[in-house]
Tab-separated table of C-alpha atoms in Angstrom:
chain	number	residue	atom	x	y	z
A	225	UNK	CA	86.337	130.284	100.984
A	226	UNK	CA	88.215	127.299	99.547
A	227	UNK	CA	88.455	124.276	101.682
A	228	UNK	CA	92.193	124.054	101.150
A	229	UNK	CA	94.162	127.181	100.372
A	230	UNK	CA	97.720	127.498	99.095
A	231	UNK	CA	99.931	130.194	97.709
A	232	UNK	CA	100.055	129.416	93.955
A	233	UNK	CA	103.541	130.699	93.569
A	234	UNK	CA	105.615	130.261	91.483
A	235	UNK	CA	108.551	129.900	93.808
A	236	UNK	CA	111.760	130.329	91.773
A	237	UNK	CA	114.747	129.150	93.856
A	238	UNK	CA	118.349	128.275	93.030
A	239	UNK	CA	119.611	124.727	93.419
A	240	UNK	CA	120.562	124.025	97.017
A	241	UNK	CA	118.044	126.484	98.458
A	242	UNK	CA	115.670	125.749	101.239
A	243	UNK	CA	112.043	126.450	100.412
A	244	UNK	CA	108.839	126.362	102.522
A	245	UNK	CA	105.245	125.987	101.422
A	246	UNK	CA	102.221	126.725	103.577
A	247	UNK	CA	98.676	125.551	103.450
A	248	UNK	CA	95.523	126.236	105.462
A	249	UNK	CA	92.427	124.209	105.611
A	250	UNK	CA	88.954	125.463	106.632
A	251	UNK	CA	87.175	122.370	107.866
A	252	UNK	CA	88.050	121.279	111.381
A	253	UNK	CA	86.669	117.791	110.574
A	254	UNK	CA	89.681	117.171	108.353
A	255	UNK	CA	91.533	114.220	109.831
A	256	UNK	CA	94.187	113.159	107.343
A	257	UNK	CA	96.739	115.360	105.643
A	258	UNK	CA	99.138	114.865	102.832
A	259	UNK	CA	101.516	116.558	100.416
A	260	UNK	CA	101.311	115.346	96.797
A	261	UNK	CA	103.498	116.354	93.929
A	262	UNK	CA	102.165	116.857	90.428
A	263	UNK	CA	104.180	117.267	87.319
A	264	UNK	CA	102.518	118.938	84.285
A	265	UNK	CA	99.620	116.897	82.866
A	266	UNK	CA	100.501	113.873	85.094
A	267	UNK	CA	98.754	112.237	87.928
A	268	UNK	CA	99.545	113.478	91.483
A	269	UNK	CA	101.971	111.368	93.412
A	270	UNK	CA	102.042	111.044	97.177
A	271	UNK	CA	105.070	112.780	98.627
A	272	UNK	CA	104.352	112.240	102.248
A	273	UNK	CA	101.645	112.041	104.870
A	274	UNK	CA	101.606	114.741	107.535
A	275	UNK	CA	101.350	113.942	111.210
A	276	UNK	CA	100.748	116.150	114.208
A	277	UNK	CA	104.168	115.358	115.585
A	278	UNK	CA	105.772	116.485	112.388
A	279	UNK	CA	107.648	114.068	110.103
A	280	UNK	CA	110.684	113.997	107.934
A	281	UNK	CA	111.601	112.028	104.835
A	282	UNK	CA	115.030	112.813	103.614
A	283	UNK	CA	115.149	116.479	102.503
A	284	UNK	CA	111.390	116.890	103.097
A	285	UNK	CA	109.849	117.934	106.383
A	286	UNK	CA	106.109	118.251	106.983
A	287	UNK	CA	104.410	119.944	109.912
A	288	UNK	CA	100.772	120.036	111.030
A	289	UNK	CA	99.283	122.532	113.413
A	290	UNK	CA	95.659	121.426	114.134
A	291	UNK	CA	94.879	124.374	116.364
A	292	UNK	CA	95.720	126.853	113.456
A	293	UNK	CA	94.527	124.435	110.733
A	294	UNK	CA	97.910	124.925	109.069
A	295	UNK	CA	100.154	122.538	107.222
A	296	UNK	CA	103.729	123.195	105.974
A	297	UNK	CA	106.257	121.489	103.774
A	298	UNK	CA	110.003	122.326	103.908
A	299	UNK	CA	112.335	121.224	101.168
A	300	UNK	CA	116.062	121.466	101.920
A	301	UNK	CA	118.932	121.392	99.396
A	302	UNK	CA	116.509	121.826	96.389
A	303	UNK	CA	117.292	119.772	93.283
A	304	UNK	CA	116.294	120.584	89.744
A	305	UNK	CA	114.149	117.469	89.862
A	306	UNK	CA	112.106	118.986	92.658
A	307	UNK	CA	110.550	121.380	90.124
A	308	UNK	CA	106.834	120.558	90.156
A	309	UNK	CA	103.468	121.649	91.624
A	310	UNK	CA	103.088	120.661	95.292
A	311	UNK	CA	99.525	119.918	96.364
A	312	UNK	CA	98.221	120.163	99.899
A	313	UNK	CA	95.610	117.535	100.426
A	314	UNK	CA	93.114	116.793	103.241
A	315	UNK	CA	90.630	114.065	103.850
A	316	UNK	CA	87.531	114.545	105.987
A	317	UNK	CA	85.992	111.893	108.127
A	318	UNK	CA	82.636	113.516	108.938
A	319	UNK	CA	80.811	112.874	105.638
A	320	UNK	CA	81.873	109.259	105.446
A	321	UNK	CA	83.421	110.008	102.077
A	322	UNK	CA	86.989	108.944	101.641
A	323	UNK	CA	87.854	111.275	98.768
A	324	UNK	CA	90.624	113.646	98.966
A	325	UNK	CA	90.304	117.437	98.783
A	326	UNK	CA	93.103	119.125	96.925
A	327	UNK	CA	94.534	122.597	97.232
A	328	UNK	CA	95.223	124.314	93.890
A	329	UNK	CA	98.951	123.731	94.357
A	330	UNK	CA	102.113	125.763	94.698
A	331	UNK	CA	104.425	125.761	91.795
A	332	UNK	CA	108.168	125.352	92.405
A	333	UNK	CA	110.843	126.027	89.840
A	334	UNK	CA	114.349	125.140	90.890
A	335	UNK	CA	116.934	126.880	88.735
A	336	UNK	CA	120.537	125.881	88.018
B	193	UNK	CA	102.794	97.329	93.663
B	194	UNK	CA	99.193	98.238	93.124
B	195	UNK	CA	98.471	100.009	89.841
B	196	UNK	CA	95.502	101.806	88.486
B	197	UNK	CA	95.227	101.817	84.687
B	198	UNK	CA	93.307	104.641	82.948
B	199	UNK	CA	92.510	104.719	79.271
B	200	UNK	CA	92.683	106.501	77.007
B	201	UNK	CA	95.389	108.934	77.910
B	202	UNK	CA	94.319	111.545	75.387
B	203	UNK	CA	91.102	112.088	73.388
B	204	UNK	CA	90.323	114.615	70.756
B	205	UNK	CA	86.755	114.637	69.600
B	206	UNK	CA	84.095	116.708	67.875
B	207	UNK	CA	81.481	118.602	69.859
B	208	UNK	CA	78.420	116.452	70.462
B	209	UNK	CA	80.173	113.127	70.639
B	210	UNK	CA	80.373	110.924	73.700
B	211	UNK	CA	83.606	109.859	75.264
B	212	UNK	CA	84.150	106.897	77.611
B	213	UNK	CA	87.097	106.816	79.985
B	214	UNK	CA	88.089	103.520	81.732
B	215	UNK	CA	89.713	103.111	85.091
B	216	UNK	CA	90.941	99.678	86.154
B	217	UNK	CA	92.512	98.554	89.379
B	218	UNK	CA	95.072	95.956	88.224
B	219	UNK	CA	95.937	93.906	91.320
B	220	UNK	CA	93.448	94.894	93.959
B	221	UNK	CA	89.724	95.112	94.273
B	222	UNK	CA	88.350	98.651	94.490
B	223	UNK	CA	84.816	98.973	95.892
B	224	UNK	CA	85.162	102.754	95.646
B	225	UNK	CA	86.724	104.861	92.882
B	226	UNK	CA	86.786	108.636	92.573
B	227	UNK	CA	86.646	110.731	89.507
B	228	UNK	CA	88.327	114.122	89.440
B	229	UNK	CA	88.538	116.891	86.875
B	230	UNK	CA	91.390	119.438	86.598
B	231	UNK	CA	91.256	122.562	84.526
B	232	UNK	CA	94.531	124.319	83.649
B	233	UNK	CA	96.308	125.896	86.614
B	234	UNK	CA	93.483	124.771	88.907
B	235	UNK	CA	93.195	122.053	91.571
B	236	UNK	CA	91.748	118.606	91.100
B	237	UNK	CA	88.074	118.854	91.727
B	238	UNK	CA	86.094	115.767	92.822
B	239	UNK	CA	83.287	115.068	90.417
B	240	UNK	CA	81.811	111.845	91.808
B	241	UNK	CA	82.401	108.834	93.970
B	242	UNK	CA	81.854	105.579	92.155
B	243	UNK	CA	80.621	102.635	94.217
B	244	UNK	CA	80.670	99.076	92.884
B	245	UNK	CA	77.159	97.735	92.431
B	246	UNK	CA	75.353	100.923	93.295
B	247	UNK	CA	74.721	104.423	91.966
B	248	UNK	CA	77.561	106.944	91.962
B	249	UNK	CA	77.443	109.921	94.317
B	250	UNK	CA	77.926	113.186	92.454
B	251	UNK	CA	79.336	116.443	93.875
B	252	UNK	CA	77.279	119.521	93.838
B	253	UNK	CA	77.172	121.199	90.364
B	254	UNK	CA	78.124	117.998	88.449
B	255	UNK	CA	75.415	116.827	86.132
B	256	UNK	CA	74.809	113.103	86.551
B	257	UNK	CA	73.129	112.791	83.176
B	258	UNK	CA	76.084	114.331	81.430
B	259	UNK	CA	78.781	112.460	83.302
B	260	UNK	CA	77.654	108.811	83.455
B	261	UNK	CA	79.488	106.548	85.793
B	262	UNK	CA	79.340	102.801	85.804
B	263	UNK	CA	81.096	100.648	88.357
B	264	UNK	CA	79.947	97.210	87.355
B	265	UNK	CA	82.808	95.244	88.778
B	266	UNK	CA	85.339	95.412	91.586
B	267	UNK	CA	88.162	96.389	89.202
B	268	UNK	CA	86.533	98.639	86.582
B	269	UNK	CA	84.787	102.030	86.705
B	270	UNK	CA	83.951	104.030	83.546
B	271	UNK	CA	83.121	107.670	83.125
B	272	UNK	CA	81.248	108.665	79.974
B	273	UNK	CA	81.143	112.303	78.982
B	274	UNK	CA	77.931	112.468	76.978
B	275	UNK	CA	77.451	115.036	74.156
B	276	UNK	CA	80.798	116.627	74.917
B	277	UNK	CA	81.255	120.403	74.348
B	278	UNK	CA	84.378	122.474	74.316
B	279	UNK	CA	83.849	123.531	77.949
B	280	UNK	CA	84.181	119.890	78.921
B	281	UNK	CA	87.824	119.909	77.713
B	282	UNK	CA	89.859	119.131	80.799
B	283	UNK	CA	92.125	116.606	82.420
B	284	UNK	CA	90.100	113.765	83.957
B	285	UNK	CA	91.671	111.487	86.475
B	286	UNK	CA	90.496	108.533	88.561
B	287	UNK	CA	91.609	107.139	91.811
B	288	UNK	CA	90.825	103.917	93.532
B	289	UNK	CA	90.884	102.902	97.181
B	290	UNK	CA	92.833	99.792	98.232
B	291	UNK	CA	91.655	98.794	101.689
B	292	UNK	CA	93.254	95.342	101.572
B	293	UNK	CA	96.444	96.182	103.451
B	294	UNK	CA	97.059	97.443	106.974
B	295	UNK	CA	96.674	101.044	105.772
B	296	UNK	CA	94.167	102.281	103.352
B	297	UNK	CA	95.766	103.666	100.207
B	298	UNK	CA	94.603	105.709	97.264
B	299	UNK	CA	96.127	105.132	93.818
B	300	UNK	CA	95.638	107.385	90.852
B	301	UNK	CA	95.298	106.581	87.157
B	302	UNK	CA	97.571	108.431	84.787
B	303	UNK	CA	94.730	110.736	83.649
B	304	UNK	CA	92.918	111.497	80.388
B	305	UNK	CA	93.308	114.768	78.575
B	306	UNK	CA	90.057	115.479	76.775
B	307	UNK	CA	89.978	118.079	74.072
B	308	UNK	CA	86.608	118.860	72.464
B	309	UNK	CA	86.766	120.689	69.181
């Protein structure tokens, strides 16, 4: 089983739509959670960190459920520029490593 | 802001040659850098953790003699793919930890697309 699992998509949505991505992680030692965005053949860019209380940044809302080991990202009022692959990312504390573990990503295509 | 510079951005080489990829932290000191590899439509997979002044830590299944990592200074880590073969063709990307501020941050290089013919 992969450490971080995501639905690969693609999600094809019209401009203005609301879209939600889900992610599950298998290791309960995971302590930090993030959503990254990656455009084709580019480096991933941090979209937002995810906190247990839930957090919002403009049109983006992230939620974390530690009991279910589940993370979500909600995008409201989708723009064409939101088209990208969204990576669910966790970082474990138990091994002492500080590297990130990436999900394989969910591809979003926003259409005019 | 902090920037990580990765070069080259693209390499095309013949099978059997060695390729060196550089990763530099431009305005912060990075005691730890990470090297990832990404095959098409797959996630970034951690290959190794590069520690300044000591040996790199490799992930399971990554050959340390094939992927040589050198982290000789606080701002530079290099990954050398030795005797590259077509199956090594991939997108290689580094990231560096900046622990200097109130919150630890990770910054990514822009990646290197390696194509081995």
